[in-house]
Short mmCIF file of C-alpha atoms in Angstrom, two decimals:
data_model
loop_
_atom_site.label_atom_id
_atom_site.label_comp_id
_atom_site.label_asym_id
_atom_site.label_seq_id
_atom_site.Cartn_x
_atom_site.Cartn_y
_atom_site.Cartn_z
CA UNK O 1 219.44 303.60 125.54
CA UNK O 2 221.84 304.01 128.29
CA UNK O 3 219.52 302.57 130.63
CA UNK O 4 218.84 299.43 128.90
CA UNK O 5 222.97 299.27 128.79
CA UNK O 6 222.20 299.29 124.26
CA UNK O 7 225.31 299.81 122.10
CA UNK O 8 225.63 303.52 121.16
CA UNK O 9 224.60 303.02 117.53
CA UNK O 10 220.93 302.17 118.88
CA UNK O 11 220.45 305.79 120.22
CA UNK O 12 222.02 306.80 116.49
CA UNK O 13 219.18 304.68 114.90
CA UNK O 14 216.67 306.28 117.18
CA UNK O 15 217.66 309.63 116.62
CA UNK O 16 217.88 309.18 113.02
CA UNK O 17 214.27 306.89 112.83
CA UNK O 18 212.52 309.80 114.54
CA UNK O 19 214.33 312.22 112.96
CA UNK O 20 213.36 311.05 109.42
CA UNK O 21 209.44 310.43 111.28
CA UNK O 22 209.19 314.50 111.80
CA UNK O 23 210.86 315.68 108.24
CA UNK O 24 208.24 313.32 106.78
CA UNK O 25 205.39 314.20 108.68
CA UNK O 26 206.07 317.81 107.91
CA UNK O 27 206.81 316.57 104.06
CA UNK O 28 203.21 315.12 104.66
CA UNK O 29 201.35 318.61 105.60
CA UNK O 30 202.80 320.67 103.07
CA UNK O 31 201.63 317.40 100.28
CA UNK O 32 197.90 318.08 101.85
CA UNK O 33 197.86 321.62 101.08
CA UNK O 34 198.96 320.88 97.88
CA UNK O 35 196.36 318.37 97.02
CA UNK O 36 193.52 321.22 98.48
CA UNK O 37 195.10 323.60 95.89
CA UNK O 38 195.99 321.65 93.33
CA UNK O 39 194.00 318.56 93.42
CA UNK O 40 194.68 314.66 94.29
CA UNK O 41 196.30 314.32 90.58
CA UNK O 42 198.59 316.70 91.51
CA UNK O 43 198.82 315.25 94.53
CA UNK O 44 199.49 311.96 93.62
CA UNK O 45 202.35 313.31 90.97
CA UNK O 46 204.06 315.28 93.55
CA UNK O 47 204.57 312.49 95.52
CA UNK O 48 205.61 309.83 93.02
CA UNK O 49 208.27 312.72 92.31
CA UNK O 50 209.26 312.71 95.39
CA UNK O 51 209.84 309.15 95.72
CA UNK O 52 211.93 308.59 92.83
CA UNK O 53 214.78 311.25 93.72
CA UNK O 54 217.33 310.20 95.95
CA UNK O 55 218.86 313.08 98.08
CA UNK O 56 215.76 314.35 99.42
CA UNK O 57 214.53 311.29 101.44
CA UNK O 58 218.28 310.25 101.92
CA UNK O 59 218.55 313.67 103.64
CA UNK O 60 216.04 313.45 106.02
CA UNK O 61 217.61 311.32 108.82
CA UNK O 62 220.13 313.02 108.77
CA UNK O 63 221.06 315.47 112.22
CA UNK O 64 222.21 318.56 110.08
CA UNK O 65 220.80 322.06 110.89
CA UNK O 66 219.67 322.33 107.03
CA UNK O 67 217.36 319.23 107.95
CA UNK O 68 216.15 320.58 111.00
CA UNK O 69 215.51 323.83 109.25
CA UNK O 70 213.84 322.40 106.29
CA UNK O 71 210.66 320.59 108.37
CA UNK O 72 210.29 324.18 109.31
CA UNK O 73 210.11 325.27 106.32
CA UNK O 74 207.82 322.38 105.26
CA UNK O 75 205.49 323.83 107.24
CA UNK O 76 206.17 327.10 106.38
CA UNK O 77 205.05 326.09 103.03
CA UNK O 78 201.70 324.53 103.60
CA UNK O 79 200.84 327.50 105.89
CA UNK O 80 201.53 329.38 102.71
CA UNK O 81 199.56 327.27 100.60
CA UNK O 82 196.66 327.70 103.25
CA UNK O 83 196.93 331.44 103.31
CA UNK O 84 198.12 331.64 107.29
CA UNK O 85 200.77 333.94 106.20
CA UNK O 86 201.68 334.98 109.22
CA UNK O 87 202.49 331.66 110.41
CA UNK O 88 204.49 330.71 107.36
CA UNK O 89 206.75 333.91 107.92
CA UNK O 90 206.88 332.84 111.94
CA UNK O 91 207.93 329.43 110.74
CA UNK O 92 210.90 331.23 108.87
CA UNK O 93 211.94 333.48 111.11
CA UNK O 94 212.31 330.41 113.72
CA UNK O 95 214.08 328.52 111.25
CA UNK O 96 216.29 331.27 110.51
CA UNK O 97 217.46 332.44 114.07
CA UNK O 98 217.47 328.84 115.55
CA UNK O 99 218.76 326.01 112.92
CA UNK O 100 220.03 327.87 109.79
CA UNK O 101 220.56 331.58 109.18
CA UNK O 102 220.46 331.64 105.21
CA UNK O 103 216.91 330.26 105.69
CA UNK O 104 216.71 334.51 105.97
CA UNK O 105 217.63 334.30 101.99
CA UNK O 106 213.90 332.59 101.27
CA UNK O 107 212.04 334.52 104.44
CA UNK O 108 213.39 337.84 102.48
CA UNK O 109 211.73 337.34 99.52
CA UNK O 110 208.75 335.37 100.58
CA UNK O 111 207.94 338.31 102.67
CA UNK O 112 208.23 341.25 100.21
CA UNK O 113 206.21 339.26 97.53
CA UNK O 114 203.54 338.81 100.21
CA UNK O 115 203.80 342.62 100.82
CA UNK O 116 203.64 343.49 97.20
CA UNK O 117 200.84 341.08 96.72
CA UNK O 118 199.45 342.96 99.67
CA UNK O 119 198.52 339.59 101.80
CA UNK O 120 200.51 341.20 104.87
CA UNK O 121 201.27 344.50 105.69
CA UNK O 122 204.01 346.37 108.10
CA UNK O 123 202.21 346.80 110.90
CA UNK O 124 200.64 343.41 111.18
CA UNK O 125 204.26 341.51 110.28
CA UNK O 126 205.62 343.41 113.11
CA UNK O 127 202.70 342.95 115.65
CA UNK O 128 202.61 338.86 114.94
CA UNK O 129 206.68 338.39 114.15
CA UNK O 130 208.69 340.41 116.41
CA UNK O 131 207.92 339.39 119.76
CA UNK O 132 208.48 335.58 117.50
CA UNK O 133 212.17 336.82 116.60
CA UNK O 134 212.77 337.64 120.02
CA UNK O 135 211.58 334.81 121.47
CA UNK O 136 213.30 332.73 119.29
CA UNK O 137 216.70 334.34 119.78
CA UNK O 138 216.47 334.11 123.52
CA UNK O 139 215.92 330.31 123.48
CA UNK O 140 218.79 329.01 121.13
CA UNK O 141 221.04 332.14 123.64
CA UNK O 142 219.50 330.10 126.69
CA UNK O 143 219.64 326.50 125.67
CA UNK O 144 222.79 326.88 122.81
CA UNK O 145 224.76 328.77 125.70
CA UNK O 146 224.44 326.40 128.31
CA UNK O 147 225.28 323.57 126.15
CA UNK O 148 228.87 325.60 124.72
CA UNK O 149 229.23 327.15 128.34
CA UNK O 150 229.52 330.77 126.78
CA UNK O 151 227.45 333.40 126.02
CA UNK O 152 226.78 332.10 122.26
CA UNK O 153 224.19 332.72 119.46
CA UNK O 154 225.28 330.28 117.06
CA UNK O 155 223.57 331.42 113.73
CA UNK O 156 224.73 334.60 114.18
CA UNK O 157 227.95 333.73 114.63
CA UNK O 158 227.77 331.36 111.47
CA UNK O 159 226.29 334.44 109.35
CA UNK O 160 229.18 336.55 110.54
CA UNK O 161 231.63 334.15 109.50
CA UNK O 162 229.97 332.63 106.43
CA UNK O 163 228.32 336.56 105.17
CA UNK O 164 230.24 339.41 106.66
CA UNK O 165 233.81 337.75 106.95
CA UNK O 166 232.89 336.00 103.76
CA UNK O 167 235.30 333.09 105.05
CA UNK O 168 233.01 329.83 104.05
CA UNK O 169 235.34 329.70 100.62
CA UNK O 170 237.94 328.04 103.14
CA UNK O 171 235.51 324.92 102.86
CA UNK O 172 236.07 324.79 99.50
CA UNK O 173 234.64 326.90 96.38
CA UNK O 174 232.18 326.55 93.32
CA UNK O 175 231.05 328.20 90.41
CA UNK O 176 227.60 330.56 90.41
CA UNK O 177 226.17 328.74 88.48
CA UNK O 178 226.43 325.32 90.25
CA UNK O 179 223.10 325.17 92.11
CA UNK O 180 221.16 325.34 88.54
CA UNK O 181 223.67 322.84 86.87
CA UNK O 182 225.05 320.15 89.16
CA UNK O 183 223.14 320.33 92.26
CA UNK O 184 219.31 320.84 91.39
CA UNK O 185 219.81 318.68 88.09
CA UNK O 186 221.00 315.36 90.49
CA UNK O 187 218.44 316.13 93.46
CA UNK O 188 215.31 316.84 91.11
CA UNK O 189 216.65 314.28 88.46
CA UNK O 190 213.18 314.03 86.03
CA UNK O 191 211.20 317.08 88.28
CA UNK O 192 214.16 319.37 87.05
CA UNK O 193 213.29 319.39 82.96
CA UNK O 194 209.06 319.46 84.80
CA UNK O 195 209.58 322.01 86.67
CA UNK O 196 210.76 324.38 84.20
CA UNK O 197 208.26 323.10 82.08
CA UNK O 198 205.61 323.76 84.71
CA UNK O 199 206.55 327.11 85.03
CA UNK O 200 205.27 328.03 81.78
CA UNK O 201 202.13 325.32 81.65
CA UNK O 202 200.51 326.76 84.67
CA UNK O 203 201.00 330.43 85.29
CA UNK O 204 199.42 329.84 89.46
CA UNK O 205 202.83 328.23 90.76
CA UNK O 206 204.63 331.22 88.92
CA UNK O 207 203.99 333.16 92.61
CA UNK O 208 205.25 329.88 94.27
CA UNK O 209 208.61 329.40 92.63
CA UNK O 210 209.82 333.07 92.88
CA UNK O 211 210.69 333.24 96.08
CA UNK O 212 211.77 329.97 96.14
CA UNK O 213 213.98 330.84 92.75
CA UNK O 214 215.09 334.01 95.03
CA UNK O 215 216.67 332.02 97.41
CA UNK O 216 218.56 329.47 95.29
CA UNK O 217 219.91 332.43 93.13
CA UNK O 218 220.20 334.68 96.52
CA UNK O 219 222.58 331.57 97.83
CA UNK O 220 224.57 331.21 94.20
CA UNK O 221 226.86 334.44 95.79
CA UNK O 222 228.17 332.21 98.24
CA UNK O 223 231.23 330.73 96.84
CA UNK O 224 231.39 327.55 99.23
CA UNK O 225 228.23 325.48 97.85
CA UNK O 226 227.08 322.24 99.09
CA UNK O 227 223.40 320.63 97.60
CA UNK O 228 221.85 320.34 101.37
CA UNK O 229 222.18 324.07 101.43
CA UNK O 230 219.21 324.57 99.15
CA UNK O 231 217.68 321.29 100.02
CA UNK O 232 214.58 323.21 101.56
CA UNK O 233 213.61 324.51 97.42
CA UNK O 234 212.97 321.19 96.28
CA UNK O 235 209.39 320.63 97.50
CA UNK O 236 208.46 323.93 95.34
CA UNK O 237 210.58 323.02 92.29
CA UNK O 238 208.30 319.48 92.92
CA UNK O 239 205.25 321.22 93.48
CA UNK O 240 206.13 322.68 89.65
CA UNK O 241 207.39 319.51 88.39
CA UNK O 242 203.81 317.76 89.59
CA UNK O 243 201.57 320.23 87.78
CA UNK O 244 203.51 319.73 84.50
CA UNK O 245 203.28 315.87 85.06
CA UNK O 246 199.25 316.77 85.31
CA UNK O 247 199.06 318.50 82.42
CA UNK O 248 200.69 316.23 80.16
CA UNK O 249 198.85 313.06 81.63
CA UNK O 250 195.47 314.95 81.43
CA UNK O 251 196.17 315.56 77.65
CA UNK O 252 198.13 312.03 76.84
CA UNK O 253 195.59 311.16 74.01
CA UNK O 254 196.76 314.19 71.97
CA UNK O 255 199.11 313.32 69.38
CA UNK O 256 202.32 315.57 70.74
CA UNK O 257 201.25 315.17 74.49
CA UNK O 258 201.16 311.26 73.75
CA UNK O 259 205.02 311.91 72.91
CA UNK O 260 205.72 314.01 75.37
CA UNK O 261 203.97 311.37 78.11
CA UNK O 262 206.16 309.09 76.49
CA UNK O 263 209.55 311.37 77.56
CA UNK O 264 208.23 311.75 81.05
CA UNK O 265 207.52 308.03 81.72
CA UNK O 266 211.11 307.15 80.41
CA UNK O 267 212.48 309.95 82.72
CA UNK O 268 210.85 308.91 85.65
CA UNK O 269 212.22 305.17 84.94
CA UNK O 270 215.29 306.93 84.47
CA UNK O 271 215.15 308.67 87.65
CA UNK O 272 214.37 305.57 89.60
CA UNK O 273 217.54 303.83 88.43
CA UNK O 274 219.75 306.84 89.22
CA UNK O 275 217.80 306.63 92.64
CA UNK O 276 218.63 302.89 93.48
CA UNK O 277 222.52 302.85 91.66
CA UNK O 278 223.10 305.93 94.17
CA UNK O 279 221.87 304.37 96.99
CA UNK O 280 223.47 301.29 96.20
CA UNK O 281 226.62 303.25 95.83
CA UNK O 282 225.86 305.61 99.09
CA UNK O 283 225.73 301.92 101.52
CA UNK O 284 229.23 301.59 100.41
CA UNK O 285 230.39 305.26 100.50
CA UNK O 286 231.00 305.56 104.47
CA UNK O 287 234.01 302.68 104.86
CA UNK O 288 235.41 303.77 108.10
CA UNK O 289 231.93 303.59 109.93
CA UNK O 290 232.12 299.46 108.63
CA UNK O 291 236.24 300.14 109.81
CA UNK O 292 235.30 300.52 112.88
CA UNK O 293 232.90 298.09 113.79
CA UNK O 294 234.39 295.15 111.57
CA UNK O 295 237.19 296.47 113.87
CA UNK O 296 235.55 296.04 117.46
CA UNK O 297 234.87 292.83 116.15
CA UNK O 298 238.28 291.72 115.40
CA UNK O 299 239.64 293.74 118.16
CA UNK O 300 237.54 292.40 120.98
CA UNK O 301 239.40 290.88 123.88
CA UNK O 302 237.75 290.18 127.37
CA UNK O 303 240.85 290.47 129.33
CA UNK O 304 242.15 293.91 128.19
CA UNK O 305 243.23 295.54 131.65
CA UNK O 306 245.04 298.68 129.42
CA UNK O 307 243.48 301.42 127.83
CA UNK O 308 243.56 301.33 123.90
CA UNK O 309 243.96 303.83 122.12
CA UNK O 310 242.80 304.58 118.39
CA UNK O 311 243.71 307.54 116.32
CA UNK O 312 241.14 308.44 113.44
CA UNK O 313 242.02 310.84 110.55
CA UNK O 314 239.91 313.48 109.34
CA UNK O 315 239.14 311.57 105.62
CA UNK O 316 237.81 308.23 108.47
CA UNK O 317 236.11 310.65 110.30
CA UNK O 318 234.02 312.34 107.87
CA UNK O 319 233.23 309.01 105.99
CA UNK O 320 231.30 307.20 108.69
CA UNK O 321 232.96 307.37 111.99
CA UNK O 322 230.86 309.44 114.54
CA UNK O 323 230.93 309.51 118.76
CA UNK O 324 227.77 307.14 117.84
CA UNK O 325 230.19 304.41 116.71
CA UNK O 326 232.66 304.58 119.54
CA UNK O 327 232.73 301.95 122.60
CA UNK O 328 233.57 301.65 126.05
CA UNK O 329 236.74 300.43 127.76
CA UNK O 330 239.36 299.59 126.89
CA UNK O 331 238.94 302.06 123.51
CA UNK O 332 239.50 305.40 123.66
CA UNK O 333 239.39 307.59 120.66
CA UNK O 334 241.53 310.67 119.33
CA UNK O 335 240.63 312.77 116.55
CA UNK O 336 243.30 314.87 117.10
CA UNK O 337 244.25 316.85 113.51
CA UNK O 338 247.39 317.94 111.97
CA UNK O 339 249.76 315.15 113.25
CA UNK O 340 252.80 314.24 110.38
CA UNK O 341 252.81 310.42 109.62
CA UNK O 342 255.94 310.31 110.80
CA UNK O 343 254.99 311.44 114.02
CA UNK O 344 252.35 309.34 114.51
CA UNK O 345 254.86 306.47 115.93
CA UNK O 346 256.38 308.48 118.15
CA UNK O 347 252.66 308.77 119.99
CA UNK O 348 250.89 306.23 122.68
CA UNK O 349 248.40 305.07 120.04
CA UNK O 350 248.14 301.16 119.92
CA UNK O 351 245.88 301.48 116.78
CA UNK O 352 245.60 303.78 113.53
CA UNK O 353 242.29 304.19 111.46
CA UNK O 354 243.10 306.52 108.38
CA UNK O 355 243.71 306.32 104.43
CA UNK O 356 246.71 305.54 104.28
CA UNK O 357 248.01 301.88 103.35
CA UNK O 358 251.55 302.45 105.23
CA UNK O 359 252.77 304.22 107.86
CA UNK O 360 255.91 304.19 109.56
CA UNK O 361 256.05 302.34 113.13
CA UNK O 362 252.69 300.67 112.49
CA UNK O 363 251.82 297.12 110.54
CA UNK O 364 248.69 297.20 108.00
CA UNK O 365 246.28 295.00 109.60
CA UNK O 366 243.11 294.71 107.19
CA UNK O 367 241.65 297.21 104.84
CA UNK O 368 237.68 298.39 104.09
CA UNK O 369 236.87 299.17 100.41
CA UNK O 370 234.47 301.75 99.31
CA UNK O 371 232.38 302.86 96.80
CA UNK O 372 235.04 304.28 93.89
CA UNK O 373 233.26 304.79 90.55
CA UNK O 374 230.77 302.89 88.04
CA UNK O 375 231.99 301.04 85.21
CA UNK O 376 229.51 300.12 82.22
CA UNK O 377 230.19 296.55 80.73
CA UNK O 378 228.19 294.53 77.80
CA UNK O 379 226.89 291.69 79.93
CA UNK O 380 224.68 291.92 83.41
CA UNK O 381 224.86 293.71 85.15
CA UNK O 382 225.07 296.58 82.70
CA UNK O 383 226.49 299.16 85.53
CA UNK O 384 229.01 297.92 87.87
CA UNK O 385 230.04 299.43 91.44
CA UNK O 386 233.68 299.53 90.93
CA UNK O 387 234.75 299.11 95.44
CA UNK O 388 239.07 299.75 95.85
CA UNK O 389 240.27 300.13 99.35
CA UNK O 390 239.88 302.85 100.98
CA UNK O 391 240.46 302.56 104.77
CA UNK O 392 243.12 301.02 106.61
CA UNK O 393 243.86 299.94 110.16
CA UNK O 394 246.84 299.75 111.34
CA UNK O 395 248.59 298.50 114.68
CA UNK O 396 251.53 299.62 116.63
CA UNK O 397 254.70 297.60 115.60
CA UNK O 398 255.91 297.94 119.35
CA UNK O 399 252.98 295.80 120.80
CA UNK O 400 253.80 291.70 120.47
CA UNK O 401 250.04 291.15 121.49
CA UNK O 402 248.42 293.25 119.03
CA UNK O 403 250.27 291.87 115.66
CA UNK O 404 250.09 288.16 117.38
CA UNK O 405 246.14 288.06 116.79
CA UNK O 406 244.69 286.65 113.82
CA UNK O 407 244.04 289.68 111.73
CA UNK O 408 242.48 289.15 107.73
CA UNK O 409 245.50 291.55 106.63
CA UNK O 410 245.81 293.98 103.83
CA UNK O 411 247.03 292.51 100.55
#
């Protein structure tokens, strides 16, 4: 991208495009394994599932280590399902040492209910893993600690922070039970009342959702809880959810199945609309990322011969801004947290990006809104996206050139 002298939100799009390619091509092999176990019905069930839940696919272009981990563990999965157990615990352990420690909270108990089960035994999990392990710890030392220039292993240092220092409640804190009542409930939407159901419908993915139960209740100790945490379950809860969907299509004729085929269509419809209101409202939940380019647009003068500089607040930058969004001279870009309002004047910044609609030393000089709540009214639409302000940008009172352009203001 740099060659071909592209803005840098092109590489962000290519990252992301590929990104999303790999998480669904590993979303792919684990849905073939499924259909060899389960059938194409199944098949075809799981993936309809799959299409009408939002976070999942909404997830997957997105650069997190949780994402990263979980094509891992997409494959980790389908080895499973094709009895290469080996390979599935190989794929955990990678994921586990390289992208995301607590993927250790699913390898733990996939691997003892293999042992019980006896499909692996000691000797042979420490003939085909170790040597794995250690391989995989000495390339994320090697590459992780030439790109922080210091000896660093960073998942260790996130499970010594986040387990044995037991400091991740500084993020912020839930209740245990918030995995099994907020997040799985919005991220499986119609597979969550399935997938219970399929528990008890088909006693073969019983062995499949333990482990996979394990680690969602293993991760409910944690207080700091977040849904893309246990993103990496929802295949299996799907996989559940699918062969519930089966059973009650197979037997739809049958005077209570007919009812409860009924149910299922209406949640999936249901589903679907909770899928496209939350994406509708996610396109206008980042309003500094549209800040910031409506603002290069404004903002834009050929014969700048000064640098420019923009300060960003913590709420702008974690609601769309990223180094992706940034350009060249004359704008340079501080982050810098902690500073008082009233301080903020006293600085060399020319412009402000933050949430606040006044600050001292600085004139308002448009706003973004963003996505603020739904409102249900008795004409159409029926659900409204209520948008209020929620970014402003501000310029330096001291500089005659900057408040003499033609700016759309904030009232």
């Amino acid at each position: 991208m740099n060659l071909l002298n592209l803005p840098k939100i092109y590489s962000l799009v290519a990252v992301r495009l590929a990104l999303g390619c790999i998480i669904l091509s590993t979303l792919r092999f684990f849905r073939l394994q499924v259909r060899d176990q389960f059938g194409h019905q199944v098949e075809a069930f799981f993936v309809i599932l799959t299409a009408v839940q939002f976070h999942l696919l909404f997830y997957c272009t997105r650069p997190l280590p949780n994402i990263l981990a979980l094509g891992v563990v997409n494959l980790a999965y389908g080895y499973w399902f094709k009895r290469k157990y080996y390979a599935a615990l190989n794929c955990l352990i990678f994921a586990t040492i390289i992208f995301r420690c607590d993927i250790l909270l699913l390898l733990c108990p996939l691997g003892l209910e293999l042992f019980l089960t006896k499909s692996i035994s000691i000797w042979g999990t420490l003939k085909c893993c170790l040597w794995f392990a250690l391989l995989s710890i000495g390339l994320t030392v090697m590459v992780d600690s030439i790109m922080w220039k210091r000896l660093l292993w960073p998942e260790f240092e996130v499970f010594w922070f986040n387990s044995v220092q037991n400091r991740s409640s500084e993020w912020g804190t839930h209740p245990f039970h918030w995995y099994f009542t907020s997040a799985l409930p919005r991220s499986l939407l119609a597979a969550y009342p399935l997938f219970m159901l399929g528990i008890f419908l088909d006693r073969r993915v019983l062995l499949f959702i333990l482990p996979v139960f394990s680690f969602v209740l293993l991760y409910s100790k944690l207080p700091h809880k977040e849904l893309r945490f246990i993103i990496s379950s929802v295949p299996i809860f799907n996989l559940s959810a699918a062969l519930a969907a089966n059973r009650i299509y197979n037997n739809r004729k049958k005077a209570f199945w007919k009812l409860m085929y009924f149910v299922m269509i209406g949640l999936l419809l249901i589903s679907l609309g909770c899928t496209i209101i939350t994406f509708l409202a996610s396109y206008e939940n980042y309003p500094s990322g549209h800040a910031l380019k409506y603002f290069h647009q404004y903002g834009n003068v050929a014969n700048h011969k000064n640098e420019q500089w923009i300060h960003i607040d913590t709420f702008s930058a974690m609601n769309g801004i990223s180094r992706f969004c940034e350009s060249d001279f004359p704008w340079r870009y501080s982050k810098e947290e902690g500073i008082p309002l009233e301080e903020l004047k006293q600085r060399n910044f020319t412009y402000l990006i933050n949430e606040h609609p006044s600050v001292d030393g600085f004139k308002c000089l448009f706003a973004v809104n963003g996505f603020s709540r739904l409102r249900l009214q008795y004409r159409y639409p029926l659900i409204l996206l209520v948008k209020e302000p929620k970014v402003y940008i501000h310029g330096s009172a001291r500089n005659k050139e900057v408040l003499s352009r033609n700016w759309p203001g904030c009232s």
